[in-house]
Steps between C-alpha positions, in 0.01 A plus 500: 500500500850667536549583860782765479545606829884664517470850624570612130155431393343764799526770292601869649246753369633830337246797522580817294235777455520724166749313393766696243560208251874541416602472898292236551646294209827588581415362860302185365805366258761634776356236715482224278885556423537487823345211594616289195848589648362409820447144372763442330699506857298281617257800690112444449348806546101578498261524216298787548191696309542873491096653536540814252274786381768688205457843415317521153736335233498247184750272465587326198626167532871413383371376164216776499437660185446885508208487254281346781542809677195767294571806701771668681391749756690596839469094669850434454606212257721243642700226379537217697624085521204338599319289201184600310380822364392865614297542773402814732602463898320782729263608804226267548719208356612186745873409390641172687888423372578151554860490606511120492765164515327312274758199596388568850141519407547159310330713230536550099465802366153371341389348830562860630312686211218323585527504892466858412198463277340237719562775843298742277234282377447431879447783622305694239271183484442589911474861435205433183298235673475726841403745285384519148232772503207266389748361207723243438881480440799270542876557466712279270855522339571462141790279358535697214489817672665508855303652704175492703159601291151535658190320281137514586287227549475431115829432452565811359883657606419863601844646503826437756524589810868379626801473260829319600836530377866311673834548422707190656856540588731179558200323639388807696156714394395852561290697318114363539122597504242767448202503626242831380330538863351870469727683226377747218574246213472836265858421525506233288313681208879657405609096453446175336468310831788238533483485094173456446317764273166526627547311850211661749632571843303417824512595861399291789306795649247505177379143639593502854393698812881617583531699826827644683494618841812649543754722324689236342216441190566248365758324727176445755255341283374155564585381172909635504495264847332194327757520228819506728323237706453308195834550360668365787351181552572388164863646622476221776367233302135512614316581213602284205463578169178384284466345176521749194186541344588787267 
């Protein structure tokens, strides 16, 4: 197991509620300059994971190709750094940026990939087996397709639920995960999903009994908490990673 305990790998958690997408990028790479400068004199500063919900937007990934995007109405259009293709970002939508020393972490950028996909798989696998409405379904990622895809108990992959997508920075990530929670996913009829004509979209509340008590939506549900929980002890080196079986 790698024990990481230095203070770098307790994570400070970002919340930021209808999120306006250029800011927050602005903010997100703003930090990881300054914390690559940081480290270069000889000042370790602290990952953190910034808890979003964006304001509705697509963003096409720095090699994105316009013709993935089928319709243009009045979701703004953004171009961004992080890898992969288009994908929508909006209410109803769990966003968690990884702003992460992977040196620190003792972490490649594949172990973190799939510390991401393996967080995901956890917690949707809770989510489905507390509660799969009389049916059965399982969460798995995809090597060919990054991402996190639900199947049904005959193997057969339904659509995806969680997409992710890095940029890394002199050893430094941000950028990170989606995760559909309760979101129209109409939205994603005006795009090829991440490049993929075709690609069905899920949500977790379709399979899931997902239910906020407060005004902070999505910020308060159960599953948002398991993830960050999740997140960070693989952060500290108590959760390793498993064996690919994709």
């Amino acid at each position: 197991m790698n024990n990481n305990t230095s203070p770098n790998n307790i994570p400070v958690i970002r919340t930021l509620l209808n999120a306006d997408y250029t800011s927050t990028h602005e903010a997100m790479l703003n930090t990881t300059l300054s914390r690559i400068e940081n480290k270069k004199q000889g000042i370790i500063t602290p990952n953190e994971i910034w808890v979003v919900e964006h304001n509705d937007v697509y963003t096409l990934g720095q090699a994105g190709k316009e013709e993935h995007i089928l319709h243009r109405g009045n979701t703004p259009v953004i171009q961004t750094d992080r890898g992969g293709q288009v994908t929508w970002h909006g209410k109803g939508q769990l966003v968690l940026y990884w702003l992460i020393d992977l040196n620190e972490a003792n972490w490649t950028v594949r172990d973190m990939v799939s510390h991401a996909e393996q967080s995901l798989e956890d917690i949707l696998n809770s989510c489905l087996s507390r509660d799969s409405r009389g049916q059965s379904f399982y969460a798995k990622s995809r090597r060919d397709a990054p991402g996190v895809y639900i199947y049904n108990n005959e193997d057969l992959m339904l659509g995806k639920i969680a997409s992710l997508g890095f940029k890394i920075k002199h050893g430094f990530s941000y950028h990170g995960i989606a995760l559909n929670l309760t979101c129209d996913l109409a939205a994603f009829n005006a795009i090829n999903p991440c490049g993929y004509a075709g690609m069905q979209m899920l949500k977790l509340e379709d399979f899931a009994n997902l239910e906020s008590t407060s005004d902070t939506g999505i910020f308060d549900l159960e599953v948002t908490k398991q993830l960050l929980s999740n997140i960070q002890q693989r952060l500290a080196g108590e959760i390793e990673l498993r064996p690919s079986n994709n």
